[in-house]
Amino acid sequence: MPTLAIVGAGPGMGLAIARTFGSQGYDVALIARNRAKLDNLVGQLTAEGITAAAFPADVLDHDALAQALKDAATLFGGIDVLEHSPAPSIGSLALAFPSQTNPSDVRGLIDLLLYSAFTATQAVLPAMREAGAGTLLYTNGGGSVDPHPMLGNVNAAQAALRNWVLNLHKELTGTGIQAAHVAIDVWIGAGGPPGAPTAEAEEIAPLYWDLHTQRDEAERVFTGAWSYPARNSR
């Protein structure tokens, strides 16, 4: 069976993406820091007839992240799709306007969003190159495309990830490997700021399957009930 590995798996987008691919016959490897939460997700997927397994690892520990992906590939016989979506904890996130942003305001976010993407990609890409097939999907915030001043430090890190993914897409063109960036410009689920656009994870997850199967776009931006390719992202 083909295998999807989710880095930064959680009960929102991670679970929805796992269900989307699992319903298409994919096994699912879930990677995140909290073993108990992962086991709960595995239980939910198993109850729905989806084969899943947990591989606890802190994405900031790059050796542990690489080992988790290696272990997942060993258990499932390879990784066909990587979805990368670690996110900072909202409660502990310090925000800074662009003019007030210091290196320390961005450093941790770069490690979480960008450097973990480097590690995860390098852990799975050699086997994909050998097979001449694979998909690499990276989830990000909408501020990576259209930044918001109050998120000056967050958007800087997100934009760095977006730039790297779009460049990776160019590099891998013609190899059989699809790399794409997903920018989500809505609040997922309940509890968002008043007036902010919202969507459920289940509404967003199908576009990951589209990127995996259509294989011709470098990016999709989700803004509500619909998504679109960003300009110059092919």
Coordinates of C-alpha atoms in Angstrom, one line a residue:
M1 CA 0.0 0.0 0.0
P2 CA 1.2 3.6 -0.6
T3 CA 2.1 5.6 2.5
L4 CA 1.5 9.1 3.6
A5 CA 3.8 10.6 6.3
I6 CA 2.5 13.7 8.2
V7 CA 5.1 15.8 10.1
G8 CA 3.4 17.9 12.7
A9 CA 0.2 15.7 12.9
G10 CA -2.6 17.0 15.0
P11 CA -6.4 16.6 15.4
G12 CA -7.2 19.3 12.8
M13 CA -5.6 19.4 9.4
G14 CA -3.4 16.4 10.1
L15 CA -6.3 14.2 10.9
A16 CA -8.4 15.5 7.9
I17 CA -5.5 14.9 5.5
A18 CA -4.9 11.5 6.9
R19 CA -8.6 10.6 6.3
T20 CA -8.5 12.0 2.8
F21 CA -5.5 9.9 1.8
G22 CA -6.5 6.9 4.0
S23 CA -9.9 6.8 2.2
Q24 CA -7.9 6.3 -1.0
G25 CA -6.0 3.3 0.3
Y26 CA -3.0 5.0 1.9
D27 CA -1.3 3.9 5.1
V28 CA -0.6 6.8 7.4
A29 CA 2.5 7.6 9.5
L30 CA 1.9 10.3 12.1
I31 CA 4.8 12.3 13.5
A32 CA 4.6 14.8 16.3
R33 CA 6.0 15.4 19.8
N34 CA 3.1 14.1 22.0
R35 CA 2.8 10.3 22.0
A36 CA -0.6 10.3 23.8
K37 CA -2.2 12.6 21.1
L38 CA -0.7 10.5 18.3
D39 CA -2.0 7.3 19.8
N40 CA -5.5 9.0 20.0
L41 CA -5.3 9.9 16.3
V42 CA -4.1 6.4 15.4
G43 CA -7.1 5.0 17.3
Q44 CA -9.5 7.2 15.4
L45 CA -8.1 6.3 12.0
T46 CA -7.9 2.6 12.9
A47 CA -11.6 2.6 13.9
E48 CA -12.3 4.0 10.4
G49 CA -10.5 1.2 8.7
I50 CA -7.3 3.2 7.9
T51 CA -3.9 1.7 8.8
A52 CA -1.9 4.2 10.8
A53 CA 1.0 4.2 13.2
A54 CA 2.6 6.8 15.5
F55 CA 6.2 7.9 15.4
P56 CA 6.8 10.4 18.2
A57 CA 9.5 13.0 17.5
D58 CA 10.0 16.7 18.3
V59 CA 10.4 18.4 14.9
L60 CA 13.0 20.8 16.5
D61 CA 15.2 17.7 17.1
H62 CA 16.3 17.1 13.6
D63 CA 18.0 13.8 14.3
A64 CA 14.9 12.5 15.9
L65 CA 12.7 13.7 13.1
A66 CA 14.9 12.1 10.5
Q67 CA 14.9 8.8 12.5
A68 CA 11.1 8.9 12.8
L69 CA 10.7 9.2 9.0
K70 CA 13.3 6.4 8.6
D71 CA 11.3 4.2 11.0
A72 CA 8.1 4.9 9.2
A73 CA 9.6 4.0 5.9
T74 CA 10.9 0.8 7.3
L75 CA 7.5 -0.2 8.8
F76 CA 5.5 0.7 5.7
G77 CA 8.0 -0.2 3.0
G78 CA 8.6 3.4 2.0
I79 CA 7.0 6.9 2.0
D80 CA 5.2 8.0 -1.1
V81 CA 3.8 11.3 0.2
L82 CA 5.3 13.7 2.7
E83 CA 3.0 16.3 4.3
H84 CA 4.8 18.9 6.4
S85 CA 2.7 21.0 8.7
P86 CA 4.3 21.8 12.1
A87 CA 2.8 25.0 13.6
P88 CA 3.7 27.2 16.6
S89 CA 1.6 27.1 19.7
I90 CA -0.8 30.1 19.5
G91 CA -0.7 30.7 23.3
S92 CA 3.1 30.9 23.4
L93 CA 3.6 32.8 20.2
A94 CA 5.2 36.2 20.5
L95 CA 4.2 38.5 17.7
A96 CA 6.1 41.5 16.3
F97 CA 5.4 44.2 13.7
P98 CA 7.9 44.3 10.8
S99 CA 9.6 47.5 12.2
Q100 CA 9.9 45.9 15.6
T101 CA 11.1 42.4 14.6
N102 CA 14.4 41.3 16.0
P103 CA 16.4 38.2 15.0
S104 CA 15.3 36.4 18.2
D105 CA 11.6 37.0 17.1
V106 CA 12.2 34.9 13.9
R107 CA 14.9 32.4 14.9
G108 CA 12.7 29.8 16.5
L109 CA 10.1 30.1 13.8
I110 CA 12.7 29.5 11.1
D111 CA 13.8 26.4 12.9
L112 CA 10.2 25.1 13.3
L113 CA 9.0 25.9 9.8
L114 CA 12.0 26.0 7.5
Y115 CA 14.7 23.9 9.0
S116 CA 12.4 21.0 9.9
A117 CA 11.2 21.1 6.2
F118 CA 14.8 20.7 5.1
T119 CA 15.3 17.7 7.5
A120 CA 12.0 16.0 6.6
T121 CA 12.6 16.4 2.9
Q122 CA 16.2 15.1 2.9
A123 CA 15.0 12.1 4.9
V124 CA 12.5 11.0 2.2
L125 CA 13.7 12.5 -1.1
P126 CA 16.6 10.1 -1.9
A127 CA 14.2 7.1 -2.1
M128 CA 11.7 9.2 -4.1
R129 CA 14.5 10.1 -6.6
E130 CA 15.5 6.4 -6.9
A131 CA 11.8 5.5 -7.5
G132 CA 11.2 8.4 -9.9
A133 CA 8.0 9.2 -8.0
G134 CA 6.7 10.9 -4.9
T135 CA 4.9 13.9 -3.5
L136 CA 6.1 16.6 -1.1
L137 CA 3.4 18.9 0.4
Y138 CA 4.1 21.8 2.8
T139 CA 1.4 23.6 4.8
N140 CA 1.8 27.2 5.6
G141 CA -0.2 30.3 6.6
G142 CA -1.8 32.7 4.2
G143 CA 0.6 35.4 5.4
S144 CA 3.3 33.7 3.5
V145 CA 1.6 35.1 0.3
D146 CA -0.1 38.2 1.6
P147 CA 1.6 39.3 4.9
H148 CA -0.1 41.0 7.8
P149 CA 1.8 43.7 9.8
M150 CA 0.9 42.3 13.2
L151 CA 2.5 39.0 12.2
G152 CA 5.7 40.5 10.9
N153 CA 8.0 37.9 12.4
V154 CA 5.7 34.9 11.7
N155 CA 5.2 35.9 8.1
A156 CA 8.9 36.3 7.5
A157 CA 9.5 32.7 8.5
Q158 CA 6.5 31.5 6.5
A159 CA 7.7 33.4 3.4
A160 CA 11.1 31.8 3.7
L161 CA 9.4 28.4 3.7
R162 CA 7.2 29.3 0.7
N163 CA 10.2 30.6 -1.3
W164 CA 12.1 27.4 -0.7
V165 CA 9.2 25.1 -1.6
L166 CA 8.5 27.0 -4.9
N167 CA 12.2 26.6 -5.7
L168 CA 12.1 23.0 -4.8
H169 CA 9.2 22.5 -7.2
K170 CA 11.3 24.0 -10.0
E171 CA 14.2 21.8 -9.2
L172 CA 12.2 18.6 -9.2
T173 CA 10.3 19.4 -12.4
G174 CA 10.6 16.4 -14.8
T175 CA 11.8 14.0 -12.1
G176 CA 8.4 12.5 -11.4
I177 CA 8.4 14.1 -7.9
Q178 CA 5.8 16.7 -7.1
A179 CA 6.5 19.5 -4.5
A180 CA 3.9 22.0 -3.6
H181 CA 3.0 24.7 -1.1
V182 CA -0.4 25.1 0.5
A183 CA -1.1 28.5 2.0
I184 CA -4.2 28.5 4.3
D185 CA -5.6 32.0 4.7
V186 CA -8.4 31.2 7.1
W187 CA -8.8 30.3 10.7
I188 CA -9.3 26.5 10.9
G189 CA -12.3 25.5 13.1
A190 CA -13.9 27.5 15.9
G191 CA -12.3 30.0 18.2
G192 CA -10.8 32.4 15.7
P193 CA -10.6 36.2 16.0
P194 CA -14.0 38.0 15.5
G195 CA -14.7 38.6 11.8
A196 CA -11.9 36.3 10.6
P197 CA -12.8 33.9 7.7
T198 CA -13.1 30.3 8.9
A199 CA -13.2 26.9 7.4
E200 CA -13.2 23.3 8.7
A201 CA -10.2 21.1 8.1
E202 CA -12.4 18.7 6.1
E203 CA -13.1 21.5 3.6
I204 CA -9.4 22.1 3.0
A205 CA -8.0 18.6 2.9
P206 CA -9.2 17.7 -0.6
L207 CA -6.9 20.2 -2.2
Y208 CA -3.9 18.1 -0.9
W209 CA -5.2 15.2 -2.8
D210 CA -5.7 17.4 -5.9
L211 CA -2.1 18.6 -5.7
H212 CA -0.9 15.0 -5.3
T213 CA -2.9 13.6 -8.2
Q214 CA -2.9 16.6 -10.7
R215 CA 0.9 17.2 -10.2
D216 CA 1.2 20.4 -12.2
E217 CA 0.9 23.2 -9.6
A218 CA 3.5 24.6 -7.2
E219 CA 1.0 26.1 -4.9
R220 CA -2.6 26.4 -3.8
V221 CA -4.0 29.3 -1.6
F222 CA -7.1 28.5 0.4
T223 CA -9.2 31.6 1.2
G224 CA -12.6 30.2 2.2
A225 CA -14.9 28.0 0.1
W226 CA -12.4 27.8 -2.7
S227 CA -8.7 27.8 -3.5
Y228 CA -6.6 29.1 -6.3
P229 CA -3.1 28.9 -7.6
A230 CA -1.0 31.9 -6.7
R231 CA 0.4 33.9 -9.6
N232 CA 3.6 32.6 -11.1
S233 CA 3.4 29.5 -8.9
R234 CA 3.4 26.9 -11.7

